[in-house]
Structures are given as structure tokens and as C-alpha cells.
mmCIF file of C-alpha atoms in Angstrom:
data_model
loop_
_atom_site.group_PDB
_atom_site.id
_atom_site.type_symbol
_atom_site.label_atom_id
_atom_site.label_comp_id
_atom_site.label_asym_id
_atom_site.label_seq_id
_atom_site.Cartn_x
_atom_site.Cartn_y
_atom_site.Cartn_z
ATOM 1 C CA MET U 590 14.666 29.435 -5.911
ATOM 2 C CA PRO U 591 11.248 27.854 -6.555
ATOM 3 C CA ASP U 592 10.443 25.449 -3.539
ATOM 4 C CA PRO U 593 10.253 21.806 -4.631
ATOM 5 C CA ALA U 594 7.625 21.004 -2.215
ATOM 6 C CA ALA U 595 5.263 24.108 -3.421
ATOM 7 C CA ALA U 596 6.061 22.823 -7.145
ATOM 8 C CA SER U 597 4.898 19.053 -5.896
ATOM 9 C CA ASP U 598 1.831 20.346 -4.023
ATOM 10 C CA ALA U 599 1.153 22.273 -7.388
ATOM 11 C CA ARG U 600 1.302 18.842 -9.837
ATOM 12 C CA ALA U 601 -0.751 17.214 -7.355
ATOM 13 C CA ARG U 602 -3.891 17.859 -5.803
ATOM 14 C CA ARG U 603 -7.512 16.112 -4.838
ATOM 15 C CA PRO U 604 -9.131 14.788 -7.893
ATOM 16 C CA ASP U 605 -13.305 15.789 -8.460
ATOM 17 C CA ALA U 606 -13.975 12.191 -6.861
ATOM 18 C CA VAL U 607 -11.748 9.844 -4.514
ATOM 19 C CA ILE U 608 -13.126 6.661 -5.000
ATOM 20 C CA PHE U 609 -11.849 4.127 -2.279
ATOM 21 C CA VAL U 610 -12.425 0.266 -3.672
ATOM 22 C CA ALA U 611 -12.667 -1.905 -0.342
ATOM 23 C CA GLY U 612 -13.898 -5.873 -0.479
ATOM 24 C CA THR U 613 -15.597 -7.977 1.942
ATOM 25 C CA GLY U 614 -12.596 -10.292 1.644
ATOM 26 C CA THR U 615 -9.580 -11.490 -0.312
ATOM 27 C CA GLU U 616 -10.189 -12.656 -3.956
ATOM 28 C CA VAL U 617 -13.547 -11.289 -4.128
ATOM 29 C CA GLY U 618 -12.351 -9.401 -7.394
ATOM 30 C CA LYS U 619 -11.283 -5.825 -6.162
ATOM 31 C CA THR U 620 -8.492 -5.470 -8.946
ATOM 32 C CA TRP U 621 -10.852 -6.786 -11.752
ATOM 33 C CA VAL U 622 -13.640 -4.405 -10.467
ATOM 34 C CA THR U 623 -11.134 -1.413 -10.262
ATOM 35 C CA ALA U 624 -9.379 -1.930 -13.435
ATOM 36 C CA GLU U 625 -12.705 -2.384 -15.313
ATOM 37 C CA LEU U 626 -14.726 0.628 -13.915
ATOM 38 C CA ALA U 627 -11.302 2.948 -14.817
ATOM 39 C CA GLN U 628 -11.340 1.771 -18.157
ATOM 40 C CA VAL U 629 -15.353 2.248 -18.309
ATOM 41 C CA LEU U 630 -14.741 5.677 -16.707
ATOM 42 C CA ARG U 631 -12.384 6.521 -19.660
ATOM 43 C CA ASP U 632 -14.715 5.705 -21.726
ATOM 44 C CA ARG U 633 -16.726 8.385 -20.512
ATOM 45 C CA GLU U 634 -14.030 10.734 -21.097
ATOM 46 C CA CYS U 635 -12.992 11.012 -17.255
ATOM 47 C CA ALA U 636 -9.485 10.967 -16.477
ATOM 48 C CA VAL U 637 -8.856 8.449 -14.364
ATOM 49 C CA ALA U 638 -5.893 7.546 -12.320
ATOM 50 C CA ALA U 639 -5.588 4.317 -10.048
ATOM 51 C CA CYS U 640 -3.273 4.048 -6.814
ATOM 52 C CA LYS U 641 -2.328 0.675 -5.010
ATOM 53 C CA PRO U 642 -0.461 2.235 -1.813
ATOM 54 C CA ILE U 643 0.628 -1.079 -0.808
ATOM 55 C CA GLN U 644 0.555 -5.044 -2.404
ATOM 56 C CA SER U 645 1.615 -8.358 -1.666
ATOM 57 C CA TYR U 646 1.769 -10.989 -4.357
ATOM 58 C CA ASP U 647 2.763 -14.761 -5.074
ATOM 59 C CA PRO U 648 5.492 -14.426 -7.131
ATOM 60 C CA ASP U 649 5.011 -18.161 -8.474
ATOM 61 C CA GLU U 650 1.694 -17.371 -10.055
ATOM 62 C CA ALA U 651 1.947 -16.280 -13.551
ATOM 63 C CA CYS U 652 -0.767 -13.389 -13.495
ATOM 64 C CA PRO U 653 0.141 -9.863 -13.208
ATOM 65 C CA THR U 654 0.536 -7.870 -9.870
ATOM 66 C CA ASP U 655 -2.364 -5.911 -8.809
ATOM 67 C CA ALA U 656 -0.402 -2.579 -9.908
ATOM 68 C CA ALA U 657 0.255 -3.780 -13.374
ATOM 69 C CA ALA U 658 -3.424 -4.707 -13.809
ATOM 70 C CA LEU U 659 -4.436 -1.109 -12.722
ATOM 71 C CA ALA U 660 -1.485 0.168 -14.905
ATOM 72 C CA ALA U 661 -2.770 -1.750 -18.199
ATOM 73 C CA ALA U 662 -6.086 0.051 -17.293
ATOM 74 C CA THR U 663 -5.265 3.429 -16.791
ATOM 75 C CA GLY U 664 -1.973 3.892 -18.834
ATOM 76 C CA GLN U 665 0.230 4.773 -15.848
ATOM 77 C CA HIS U 666 3.444 2.625 -14.972
ATOM 78 C CA PRO U 667 2.801 0.215 -12.184
ATOM 79 C CA ASP U 668 5.598 1.964 -10.399
ATOM 80 C CA ASP U 669 3.295 5.015 -10.095
ATOM 81 C CA VAL U 670 0.559 2.852 -9.202
ATOM 82 C CA CYS U 671 2.260 1.057 -6.199
ATOM 83 C CA PRO U 672 5.950 2.360 -5.726
ATOM 84 C CA PRO U 673 8.367 -0.549 -5.433
ATOM 85 C CA GLU U 674 9.654 0.253 -1.985
ATOM 86 C CA HIS U 675 5.955 -0.918 -0.843
ATOM 87 C CA THR U 676 5.632 -4.035 -3.106
ATOM 88 C CA TYR U 677 6.042 -7.764 -1.317
ATOM 89 C CA PRO U 678 6.639 -10.693 -3.306
ATOM 90 C CA VAL U 679 5.076 -12.758 -0.435
ATOM 91 C CA PRO U 680 1.196 -13.897 -0.418
ATOM 92 C CA LEU U 681 0.725 -12.693 3.098
ATOM 93 C CA ALA U 682 -0.636 -9.404 4.241
ATOM 94 C CA PRO U 683 1.645 -6.615 3.583
ATOM 95 C CA PRO U 684 2.846 -5.940 7.169
ATOM 96 C CA MET U 685 3.647 -9.989 7.569
ATOM 97 C CA ALA U 686 4.968 -10.231 4.146
ATOM 98 C CA ALA U 687 7.510 -7.491 5.157
ATOM 99 C CA GLY U 688 8.327 -8.856 7.923
ATOM 100 C CA LYS U 689 9.016 -12.271 6.619
ATOM 101 C CA LEU U 690 11.422 -10.386 4.190
ATOM 102 C CA GLY U 691 13.489 -8.179 7.005
ATOM 103 C CA ARG U 692 11.949 -5.232 5.428
ATOM 104 C CA ILE U 693 10.165 -1.970 6.906
ATOM 105 C CA CYS U 694 6.314 -1.641 6.460
ATOM 106 C CA PRO U 695 4.990 1.764 6.275
ATOM 107 C CA THR U 696 2.361 3.301 8.493
ATOM 108 C CA VAL U 697 -1.036 4.379 7.516
ATOM 109 C CA ASP U 698 -0.180 7.975 7.349
ATOM 110 C CA GLU U 699 2.859 7.010 5.285
ATOM 111 C CA LEU U 700 0.441 5.384 2.754
ATOM 112 C CA ALA U 701 -2.098 8.133 3.074
ATOM 113 C CA ALA U 702 0.552 10.352 1.705
ATOM 114 C CA GLY U 703 1.296 8.366 -1.364
ATOM 115 C CA CYS U 704 -2.499 8.620 -2.199
ATOM 116 C CA ARG U 705 -1.870 11.477 -4.703
ATOM 117 C CA PHE U 706 -2.917 12.342 -8.350
ATOM 118 C CA GLY U 707 -1.659 14.363 -11.099
ATOM 119 C CA ALA U 708 -3.434 17.895 -11.477
ATOM 120 C CA THR U 709 -5.270 16.593 -14.488
ATOM 121 C CA VAL U 710 -7.015 13.634 -12.942
ATOM 122 C CA ASP U 711 -10.602 14.081 -12.627
ATOM 123 C CA ILE U 712 -11.063 10.700 -10.694
ATOM 124 C CA GLY U 713 -8.906 8.742 -8.445
ATOM 125 C CA LEU U 714 -9.123 5.192 -7.545
ATOM 126 C CA VAL U 715 -7.516 3.974 -4.272
ATOM 127 C CA GLU U 716 -7.523 -0.184 -4.037
ATOM 128 C CA GLY U 717 -7.363 -1.623 -0.538
ATOM 129 C CA VAL U 718 -5.994 -4.676 0.394
ATOM 130 C CA GLY U 719 -7.825 -7.893 1.226
ATOM 131 C CA GLY U 720 -11.247 -6.901 3.182
ATOM 132 C CA LEU U 721 -12.104 -4.119 4.952
ATOM 133 C CA TYR U 722 -10.207 -5.067 8.377
ATOM 134 C CA SER U 723 -7.285 -7.012 6.849
ATOM 135 C CA PRO U 724 -3.685 -4.947 7.992
ATOM 136 C CA LEU U 725 -2.131 -2.627 5.662
ATOM 137 C CA ALA U 726 0.388 -0.634 7.492
ATOM 138 C CA SER U 727 2.466 -1.257 10.236
ATOM 139 C CA ASP U 728 -0.197 -0.020 12.261
ATOM 140 C CA GLY U 729 -3.604 -0.422 10.567
ATOM 141 C CA HIS U 730 -5.541 -1.694 8.461
ATOM 142 C CA ASN U 731 -7.938 -0.762 5.386
ATOM 143 C CA LEU U 732 -10.683 1.462 7.429
ATOM 144 C CA ASP U 733 -7.800 3.478 9.238
ATOM 145 C CA LEU U 734 -6.853 4.470 5.579
ATOM 146 C CA ILE U 735 -9.949 5.349 4.491
ATOM 147 C CA GLU U 736 -10.468 7.840 7.795
ATOM 148 C CA ARG U 737 -7.119 9.597 6.847
ATOM 149 C CA ILE U 738 -7.870 10.002 2.830
ATOM 150 C CA GLU U 739 -11.718 10.610 3.448
ATOM 151 C CA PRO U 740 -13.132 9.296 -0.013
ATOM 152 C CA ASP U 741 -15.763 10.625 -1.682
ATOM 153 C CA LEU U 742 -16.970 7.041 -2.334
ATOM 154 C CA ILE U 743 -16.305 3.600 -0.911
ATOM 155 C CA ILE U 744 -17.097 0.687 -3.522
ATOM 156 C CA VAL U 745 -17.653 -2.502 -1.197
ATOM 157 C CA VAL U 746 -17.101 -5.527 -3.886
ATOM 158 C CA ALA U 747 -18.811 -8.642 -2.790
ATOM 159 C CA SER U 748 -20.125 -12.033 -4.044
ATOM 160 C CA ALA U 749 -23.493 -11.808 -5.411
ATOM 161 C CA ALA U 750 -23.768 -15.564 -4.123
ATOM 162 C CA LEU U 751 -25.068 -17.348 -0.743
ATOM 163 C CA GLY U 752 -23.266 -15.244 1.925
ATOM 164 C CA GLY U 753 -23.347 -12.038 0.066
ATOM 165 C CA ILE U 754 -25.796 -10.447 2.563
ATOM 166 C CA HIS U 755 -23.872 -11.043 5.123
ATOM 167 C CA ASP U 756 -20.666 -10.017 4.246
ATOM 168 C CA SER U 757 -22.399 -6.620 2.337
ATOM 169 C CA MET U 758 -23.976 -5.597 5.395
ATOM 170 C CA ALA U 759 -21.182 -6.482 7.789
ATOM 171 C CA CYS U 760 -18.607 -4.518 5.614
ATOM 172 C CA THR U 761 -20.951 -1.350 5.240
ATOM 173 C CA LEU U 762 -22.174 -1.093 8.522
ATOM 174 C CA PRO U 763 -18.720 0.626 9.670
ATOM 175 C CA LEU U 764 -18.972 3.108 6.555
ATOM 176 C CA SER U 765 -22.191 4.796 7.801
ATOM 177 C CA ALA U 766 -20.354 8.152 7.650
ATOM 178 C CA TYR U 767 -19.040 7.349 4.133
ATOM 179 C CA ARG U 768 -21.183 7.680 1.035
ATOM 180 C CA HIS U 769 -20.682 3.899 0.036
ATOM 181 C CA ALA U 770 -22.236 1.415 -2.570
ATOM 182 C CA VAL U 771 -21.762 -2.301 -3.404
ATOM 183 C CA PHE U 772 -20.959 -4.112 -6.524
ATOM 184 C CA LEU U 773 -22.267 -7.803 -6.445
ATOM 185 C CA ASN U 774 -19.284 -9.197 -8.692
ATOM 186 C CA ARG U 775 -20.240 -12.178 -10.835
ATOM 187 C CA PHE U 776 -23.800 -11.192 -11.023
ATOM 188 C CA ASP U 777 -25.723 -13.240 -12.901
ATOM 189 C CA PRO U 778 -29.971 -12.515 -12.806
ATOM 190 C CA ARG U 779 -30.875 -16.135 -13.958
ATOM 191 C CA ILE U 780 -29.248 -17.364 -10.659
ATOM 192 C CA GLU U 781 -32.202 -17.078 -7.790
ATOM 193 C CA ILE U 782 -29.948 -16.577 -4.774
ATOM 194 C CA HIS U 783 -28.376 -13.525 -6.778
ATOM 195 C CA ALA U 784 -31.452 -11.861 -7.807
ATOM 196 C CA LEU U 785 -32.255 -12.417 -4.153
ATOM 197 C CA ASN U 786 -29.749 -11.339 -2.629
ATOM 198 C CA LEU U 787 -29.864 -7.863 -4.583
ATOM 199 C CA GLN U 788 -33.499 -7.537 -3.681
ATOM 200 C CA TRP U 789 -32.645 -7.852 0.133
ATOM 201 C CA LEU U 790 -29.898 -5.325 -0.445
ATOM 202 C CA HIS U 791 -31.830 -2.728 -2.029
ATOM 203 C CA ASP U 792 -34.592 -3.205 0.659
ATOM 204 C CA ALA U 793 -31.727 -2.441 3.249
ATOM 205 C CA GLY U 794 -31.256 0.937 1.695
ATOM 206 C CA LEU U 795 -28.030 -0.256 0.174
ATOM 207 C CA ALA U 796 -26.660 1.333 -2.894
ATOM 208 C CA VAL U 797 -26.293 -1.654 -5.328
ATOM 209 C CA ALA U 798 -24.550 -2.387 -8.711
ATOM 210 C CA THR U 799 -24.452 -5.611 -10.457
ATOM 211 C CA ASN U 800 -22.467 -4.301 -13.656
ATOM 212 C CA LEU U 801 -19.864 -1.706 -14.152
ATOM 213 C CA SER U 802 -22.174 1.034 -16.036
ATOM 214 C CA GLU U 803 -24.375 1.049 -13.142
ATOM 215 C CA MET U 804 -21.222 1.123 -11.033
ATOM 216 C CA ALA U 805 -19.953 4.323 -13.026
ATOM 217 C CA ASP U 806 -23.204 6.300 -12.507
ATOM 218 C CA ILE U 807 -22.762 5.969 -8.893
ATOM 219 C CA VAL U 808 -18.983 7.687 -9.150
ATOM 220 C CA CYS U 809 -19.985 10.004 -11.441
ATOM 221 C CA THR U 810 -22.994 10.994 -9.135
ATOM 222 C CA ALA U 811 -20.138 10.807 -6.331
ATOM 223 C CA ARG U 812 -17.814 13.320 -8.641
ATOM 224 C CA ARG U 813 -20.885 15.763 -9.465
ATOM 225 C CA GLY U 814 -21.739 15.852 -5.701
ATOM 226 C CA ARG U 815 -18.204 16.602 -4.577
ATOM 227 C CA SER U 816 -17.857 19.460 -7.333
ATOM 228 C CA ARG U 817 -21.359 21.491 -6.076
ATOM 229 C CA GLY U 818 -20.245 20.865 -1.997
ATOM 230 C CA ASP U 819 -22.912 18.367 -1.511
ATOM 231 C CA ALA U 820 -23.174 16.351 1.410
#
């Protein structure tokens, strides 16, 4: 008799690269960056899948959920991006939303166990919730999930505007043990503060991208590095 668990393991494996998309805060553009990056990578003939381990949203807003936006970019079903049992129609951090609805919020370990991808996936994108220390499970935040899944690259989505230096530095310091890069969202080279922030972060030694093509290059480098076994 075949072992169902073994069959499931055979269908799922760690992709060539697991990319965690974090943010300096809420509404900084993580979902847009993740979805657009997925499309750029697919245009480069990479097999890409997305995972939103848990999500909450405002049901009165007309925009799609994060999972639906990511599914549209990757060709997945929204329920495969984020399971319905981890979706909360309340605009609060997931543990708070779950409590308001009288539902049980999963643990970090349970969320990490759900960050799995099919055997044909080259690059798996995992999008977090809110900022790096925003609570996303009953017992932890994004950084705890990062420690569980050990991504090959962490993308920190930050604003290119005033305050972007502080936010980028504050969010990358706890990530020193991981390969990471900053994506300056809504960057406009014609705006002086954007250009100055970019130069400052470069001078500070950070890998920084200001467009999706540059970010895809960094992702592909992380993918090749893992396939070679590089640190």
C-alpha cells in the first residue's frame, strides 16, 4: 500500500530558491512587488509559485485579496496561495483578526509547514504580513517564520521617499544571517531624495534594486548560488 505522506513529499520539494518578501511596514507595496516580480521571472522562463501563509483584509474594499493578486500573477488558484482557513476578513493583524472572529490562529510552525511548493517550481515566493515584526501567528511574527523556513533571499520592500533609509536599515539589521536585498518601491530618479537614499544605502553596503528587472537579477543570482551550494 503506497504511503500517502511519502507521495505528498514526492510531489513537494524545496525549489531552487525560496524568496521571502518582507516589508518595512504595512501598505509599502509587498504584494504588488511580489506579483510583478513573479511575472518578470515567468517571462524569463522560470517556474514560479507564490505562498501567502496567512492573510487578513478589509471585506469592504473592492481590491482583491493578496492571495488573489498573487494567484493572478502566477496562474495558481487563490486557495493554493493562501488556504481559506488562514484567511480572515477583518483588517487587523491575523492573530487579532482570528480572535475577533472567534477562530484559532495557527502557530509559526504550522505556517512554516504550509510553505511548500510543487516539484516543478523553480522559485517559490513567500510573502509576509505587514512589517518584519508584525504578528502573523499565534506565537510569533515574520522574523520567526523566516527563521523556520530559512529562505535563500529576503527582499525588504521599502519606500524610496523620506524615511526610507531608516526603515531599510532597521529592517535589514536583524537579517544579517541571511542573504537580503532592498527594493525601493515607487523609485523615481528625478526626485532628489529618492536618488540620495539610493546612494546612501549603496554606500552602506546594501544590495538595492529600484526596478523589477534588477530585482529579478538578484533573485536569479540567489538561485544559482543555492544550486552551486554557495553560502
